Amino acid sequence: MLLYNSRVSGNCYKVRLLLAHLGVPYERRELDVVDRSNRPDVLGGLNPALRVPTLVLDDGRALAESGAILWYFGEGTRFVPQDRLDRARVLQWMFFEQYEAEPTLAVARFLIAYSQLPRAEYEKRLPRLWEGGKKALGAMDLHLGTGRDWFVGDGPTLADFALYGYAHCCEEGEFELGRYPSVTAWLDRVAALPGHVPMAA
Amino acid sequence: MLLYNSRVSGNCYKVRLLLAHLGVPYERRELDVVDRSNRPDVLGGLNPALRVPTLVLDDGRALAESGAILWYFGEGTRFVPQDRLDRARVLQWMFFEQYEAEPTLAVARFLIAYSQLPRAEYEKRLPRLWEGGKKALGAMDLHLGTGRDWFVGDGPTLADFALYGYAHCCEEGEFELGRYPSVTAWLDRVAALPGHVPMAA
């Protein structure tokens, strides 16, 4: 099994984190997140969005989108609840992550820390990204602040891994985690899980 | 069961379309998509993102994000495949839709056709939205152009309903469907399904 990967992509990290918890072996092939010129050659026919992560199974069939890859491996494990509504709520937070958190937290982080662009070139985009990212972190903090240890149910699920991907490194996008004490406590909880691997692993 | 709804929201329409196909009865409560000032009062405690659709089950428990609501009702029906990889691929296209298609097709459409703003106020945002939307429509057209009638497998799935929501009305955002013949044929196929309801229903 082959994972087209980027070391610095939170979307790829979510997948690596789950596979580490599940003990699933795989190979990685690293793609550049700044120079994307080889994407059509490498990912064409595998992933219509030409993004990482893209997974190729041993039989050659491909799967894309971090949330779908998480679901593929997570279904039937302790990280996807048995209860139908809880299962849908795991997806609720995964869709929330891709719609509200990723396009703000990840993009601000990418521009500031990885794009290699002079700040003047993207500075005007930052206020909108910060506003959206704060809204997402605020919603997460509010949810966790009602006495929850995890986003859905009583234990870690795919929702926690999905949200952890970019929340744990959002300070690289100049967000202040100190403003979100419930998020901070939850990040520590995820990182303390047996089998946890850091993004750089 | 109560659906917080907007008549013009493609995200709400996806849910109404599936519920129509499944024959599930529900009540609707209409929320304004331009004046969102009452959202915290109405949706606070139900949906951390304060968006529609938000569903409240008869026992009072809430579920948000169109993709998660689709999954809640779709699991176990003919619209979610039995095969594990196909099931994940349905989610792949649903995540693709929320990440690549919705933020471009829906936002251009909203600004142009529903925001009630003078064009000068949002005109500078349009080129980026059009570029992203064309990329999404192009990827959909390429996928369907390989001889597929439906996005995953041999029949309609949640992926088709999710993608239909904003693709079918993208010309309101000044996209040209004529450039995407496979998408156009697929849109006709979805609309011809027994039990189909239009957005205005």
PDB file of C-alpha atoms in Angstrom, chain B residues 26-161:
ATOM      1  CA  TYR B  26     -39.962  16.036   8.224  1.00  0.00           C
ATOM      2  CA  GLU B  27     -40.842  19.610   9.077  1.00  0.00           C
ATOM      3  CA  ARG B  28     -38.918  22.590   7.772  1.00  0.00           C
ATOM      4  CA  ARG B  29     -38.049  25.851   9.425  1.00  0.00           C
ATOM      5  CA  GLU B  30     -36.777  28.471   7.007  1.00  0.00           C
ATOM      6  CA  LEU B  31     -33.704  30.576   7.876  1.00  0.00           C
ATOM      7  CA  ASP B  32     -32.473  33.615   5.960  1.00  0.00           C
ATOM      8  CA  VAL B  33     -29.142  33.170   4.155  1.00  0.00           C
ATOM      9  CA  VAL B  34     -28.468  36.901   3.851  1.00  0.00           C
ATOM     10  CA  ASP B  35     -29.508  38.231   7.272  1.00  0.00           C
ATOM     11  CA  ARG B  36     -27.851  35.750   9.624  1.00  0.00           C
ATOM     12  CA  SER B  37     -28.277  37.820  12.776  1.00  0.00           C
ATOM     13  CA  ASN B  38     -30.659  35.341  14.424  1.00  0.00           C
ATOM     14  CA  ARG B  39     -28.393  32.335  13.856  1.00  0.00           C
ATOM     15  CA  PRO B  40     -26.818  32.255  17.344  1.00  0.00           C
ATOM     16  CA  ASP B  41     -30.278  32.357  18.955  1.00  0.00           C
ATOM     17  CA  VAL B  42     -31.794  29.715  16.696  1.00  0.00           C
ATOM     18  CA  LEU B  43     -28.870  27.350  16.018  1.00  0.00           C
ATOM     19  CA  GLY B  44     -26.662  27.927  19.081  1.00  0.00           C
ATOM     20  CA  GLY B  45     -26.337  24.650  20.943  1.00  0.00           C
ATOM     21  CA  LEU B  46     -27.498  22.731  17.859  1.00  0.00           C
ATOM     22  CA  ASN B  47     -24.760  23.404  15.307  1.00  0.00           C
ATOM     23  CA  PRO B  48     -21.331  24.802  16.237  1.00  0.00           C
ATOM     24  CA  ALA B  49     -20.992  26.258  12.726  1.00  0.00           C
ATOM     25  CA  LEU B  50     -24.390  28.059  12.931  1.00  0.00           C
ATOM     26  CA  ARG B  51     -25.198  26.982   9.379  1.00  0.00           C
ATOM     27  CA  VAL B  52     -28.074  25.289   7.584  1.00  0.00           C
ATOM     28  CA  PRO B  53     -28.882  22.496   7.141  1.00  0.00           C
ATOM     29  CA  THR B  54     -29.212  21.587  10.806  1.00  0.00           C
ATOM     30  CA  LEU B  55     -31.389  18.643  11.702  1.00  0.00           C
ATOM     31  CA  VAL B  56     -33.145  18.110  15.030  1.00  0.00           C
ATOM     32  CA  LEU B  57     -34.361  14.566  15.640  1.00  0.00           C
ATOM     33  CA  ASP B  58     -37.596  13.877  17.470  1.00  0.00           C
ATOM     34  CA  ASP B  59     -35.683  13.204  20.688  1.00  0.00           C
ATOM     35  CA  GLY B  60     -34.075  16.661  20.472  1.00  0.00           C
ATOM     36  CA  ARG B  61     -30.604  15.535  19.432  1.00  0.00           C
ATOM     37  CA  ALA B  62     -29.106  17.603  16.613  1.00  0.00           C
ATOM     38  CA  LEU B  63     -26.949  16.816  13.609  1.00  0.00           C
ATOM     39  CA  ALA B  64     -25.210  19.269  11.287  1.00  0.00           C
ATOM     40  CA  GLU B  65     -23.185  19.362   8.048  1.00  0.00           C
ATOM     41  CA  SER B  66     -25.026  18.254   4.926  1.00  0.00           C
ATOM     42  CA  GLY B  67     -22.619  15.372   4.306  1.00  0.00           C
ATOM     43  CA  ALA B  68     -23.133  13.961   7.791  1.00  0.00           C
ATOM     44  CA  ILE B  69     -26.924  14.262   7.509  1.00  0.00           C
ATOM     45  CA  LEU B  70     -26.812  12.483   4.145  1.00  0.00           C
ATOM     46  CA  TRP B  71     -24.756   9.696   5.708  1.00  0.00           C
ATOM     47  CA  TYR B  72     -27.104   9.378   8.693  1.00  0.00           C
ATOM     48  CA  PHE B  73     -30.081   8.699   6.432  1.00  0.00           C
ATOM     49  CA  GLY B  74     -28.210   7.028   3.595  1.00  0.00           C
ATOM     50  CA  GLU B  75     -26.378   4.269   5.517  1.00  0.00           C
ATOM     51  CA  GLY B  76     -28.050   0.938   4.916  1.00  0.00           C
ATOM     52  CA  THR B  77     -29.983   2.174   1.855  1.00  0.00           C
ATOM     53  CA  ARG B  78     -29.325   1.680  -1.859  1.00  0.00           C
ATOM     54  CA  PHE B  79     -27.528   5.037  -1.906  1.00  0.00           C
ATOM     55  CA  VAL B  80     -24.507   3.786   0.091  1.00  0.00           C
ATOM     56  CA  PRO B  81     -22.598   0.887  -1.506  1.00  0.00           C
ATOM     57  CA  GLN B  82     -21.957  -2.401   0.290  1.00  0.00           C
ATOM     58  CA  ASP B  83     -18.314  -2.547  -0.804  1.00  0.00           C
ATOM     59  CA  ARG B  84     -15.918  -0.963   1.675  1.00  0.00           C
ATOM     60  CA  LEU B  85     -13.795   0.853  -0.906  1.00  0.00           C
ATOM     61  CA  ASP B  86     -16.839   2.093  -2.807  1.00  0.00           C
ATOM     62  CA  ARG B  87     -18.287   3.385   0.473  1.00  0.00           C
ATOM     63  CA  ALA B  88     -15.080   5.331   1.104  1.00  0.00           C
ATOM     64  CA  ARG B  89     -15.181   6.612  -2.483  1.00  0.00           C
ATOM     65  CA  VAL B  90     -18.673   7.998  -1.903  1.00  0.00           C
ATOM     66  CA  LEU B  91     -17.173   9.937   0.986  1.00  0.00           C
ATOM     67  CA  GLN B  92     -14.216  10.937  -1.214  1.00  0.00           C
ATOM     68  CA  TRP B  93     -16.571  12.711  -3.612  1.00  0.00           C
ATOM     69  CA  MET B  94     -18.577  14.198  -0.747  1.00  0.00           C
ATOM     70  CA  PHE B  95     -15.410  15.663   0.786  1.00  0.00           C
ATOM     71  CA  PHE B  96     -14.272  16.790  -2.665  1.00  0.00           C
ATOM     72  CA  GLU B  97     -17.608  18.557  -3.054  1.00  0.00           C
ATOM     73  CA  GLN B  98     -17.310  20.423   0.247  1.00  0.00           C
ATOM     74  CA  TYR B  99     -13.666  21.331  -0.299  1.00  0.00           C
ATOM     75  CA  GLU B 100     -13.380  22.047  -4.043  1.00  0.00           C
ATOM     76  CA  ALA B 101     -16.875  22.562  -5.455  1.00  0.00           C
ATOM     77  CA  GLU B 102     -19.010  24.165  -2.754  1.00  0.00           C
ATOM     78  CA  PRO B 103     -16.612  26.972  -1.729  1.00  0.00           C
ATOM     79  CA  THR B 104     -16.336  28.040  -5.378  1.00  0.00           C
ATOM     80  CA  LEU B 105     -19.616  27.193  -7.170  1.00  0.00           C
ATOM     81  CA  ALA B 106     -21.837  28.068  -4.221  1.00  0.00           C
ATOM     82  CA  VAL B 107     -20.040  31.244  -3.241  1.00  0.00           C
ATOM     83  CA  ALA B 108     -19.974  32.691  -6.778  1.00  0.00           C
ATOM     84  CA  ARG B 109     -23.676  31.856  -7.121  1.00  0.00           C
ATOM     85  CA  PHE B 110     -24.512  33.381  -3.746  1.00  0.00           C
ATOM     86  CA  LEU B 111     -22.635  36.612  -4.398  1.00  0.00           C
ATOM     87  CA  ILE B 112     -24.075  37.096  -7.886  1.00  0.00           C
ATOM     88  CA  ALA B 113     -27.635  35.853  -7.445  1.00  0.00           C
ATOM     89  CA  TYR B 114     -28.566  36.105  -3.748  1.00  0.00           C
ATOM     90  CA  SER B 115     -26.303  38.405  -1.719  1.00  0.00           C
ATOM     91  CA  GLN B 116     -28.126  41.599  -2.782  1.00  0.00           C
ATOM     92  CA  LEU B 117     -24.718  43.322  -2.827  1.00  0.00           C
ATOM     93  CA  PRO B 118     -23.723  45.675  -5.644  1.00  0.00           C
ATOM     94  CA  ARG B 119     -21.422  43.794  -8.026  1.00  0.00           C
ATOM     95  CA  ALA B 120     -18.583  46.210  -7.363  1.00  0.00           C
ATOM     96  CA  GLU B 121     -18.418  44.958  -3.769  1.00  0.00           C
ATOM     97  CA  TYR B 122     -17.517  41.379  -4.669  1.00  0.00           C
ATOM     98  CA  GLU B 123     -16.287  41.596  -8.266  1.00  0.00           C
ATOM     99  CA  LYS B 124     -12.627  41.168  -7.298  1.00  0.00           C
ATOM    100  CA  ARG B 125     -13.410  37.836  -5.637  1.00  0.00           C
ATOM    101  CA  LEU B 126     -15.008  36.322  -8.740  1.00  0.00           C
ATOM    102  CA  PRO B 127     -11.926  35.361 -10.806  1.00  0.00           C
ATOM    103  CA  ARG B 128     -10.552  33.148  -8.014  1.00  0.00           C
ATOM    104  CA  LEU B 129     -13.995  31.583  -7.436  1.00  0.00           C
ATOM    105  CA  TRP B 130     -14.476  30.949 -11.148  1.00  0.00           C
ATOM    106  CA  GLU B 131     -11.016  29.437 -11.450  1.00  0.00           C
ATOM    107  CA  GLY B 132     -11.650  27.056  -8.558  1.00  0.00           C
ATOM    108  CA  GLY B 133     -15.146  26.168  -9.747  1.00  0.00           C
ATOM    109  CA  LYS B 134     -13.935  25.402 -13.266  1.00  0.00           C
ATOM    110  CA  LYS B 135     -11.251  23.161 -11.807  1.00  0.00           C
ATOM    111  CA  ALA B 136     -13.901  21.258  -9.812  1.00  0.00           C
ATOM    112  CA  LEU B 137     -16.295  20.958 -12.777  1.00  0.00           C
ATOM    113  CA  GLY B 138     -13.396  19.876 -14.992  1.00  0.00           C
ATOM    114  CA  ALA B 139     -12.408  17.127 -12.544  1.00  0.00           C
ATOM    115  CA  MET B 140     -16.022  15.938 -12.368  1.00  0.00           C
ATOM    116  CA  ASP B 141     -16.315  15.983 -16.168  1.00  0.00           C
ATOM    117  CA  LEU B 142     -13.095  14.012 -16.565  1.00  0.00           C
ATOM    118  CA  HIS B 143     -14.247  11.374 -14.067  1.00  0.00           C
ATOM    119  CA  LEU B 144     -17.680  10.964 -15.652  1.00  0.00           C
ATOM    120  CA  GLY B 145     -16.136  11.049 -19.134  1.00  0.00           C
ATOM    121  CA  THR B 146     -14.527   7.653 -18.599  1.00  0.00           C
ATOM    122  CA  GLY B 147     -17.876   6.035 -19.398  1.00  0.00           C
ATOM    123  CA  ARG B 148     -19.456   6.395 -15.970  1.00  0.00           C
ATOM    124  CA  ASP B 149     -23.127   7.108 -15.438  1.00  0.00           C
ATOM    125  CA  TRP B 150     -22.641   7.806 -11.710  1.00  0.00           C
ATOM    126  CA  PHE B 151     -19.764   8.977  -9.545  1.00  0.00           C
ATOM    127  CA  VAL B 152     -19.290   5.663  -7.706  1.00  0.00           C
ATOM    128  CA  GLY B 153     -20.389   2.239  -8.897  1.00  0.00           C
ATOM    129  CA  ASP B 154     -23.326   1.442 -11.147  1.00  0.00           C
ATOM    130  CA  GLY B 155     -26.110   3.458  -9.561  1.00  0.00           C
ATOM    131  CA  PRO B 156     -26.799   6.776  -7.841  1.00  0.00           C
ATOM    132  CA  THR B 157     -25.244   7.246  -4.400  1.00  0.00           C
ATOM    133  CA  LEU B 158     -24.992  10.007  -1.818  1.00  0.00           C
ATOM    134  CA  ALA B 159     -22.039  11.304  -3.854  1.00  0.00           C
ATOM    135  CA  ASP B 160     -24.341  12.126  -6.778  1.00  0.00           C
ATOM    136  CA  PHE B 161     -26.844  13.945  -4.558  1.00  0.00           C
TER     137      PHE B 161
END
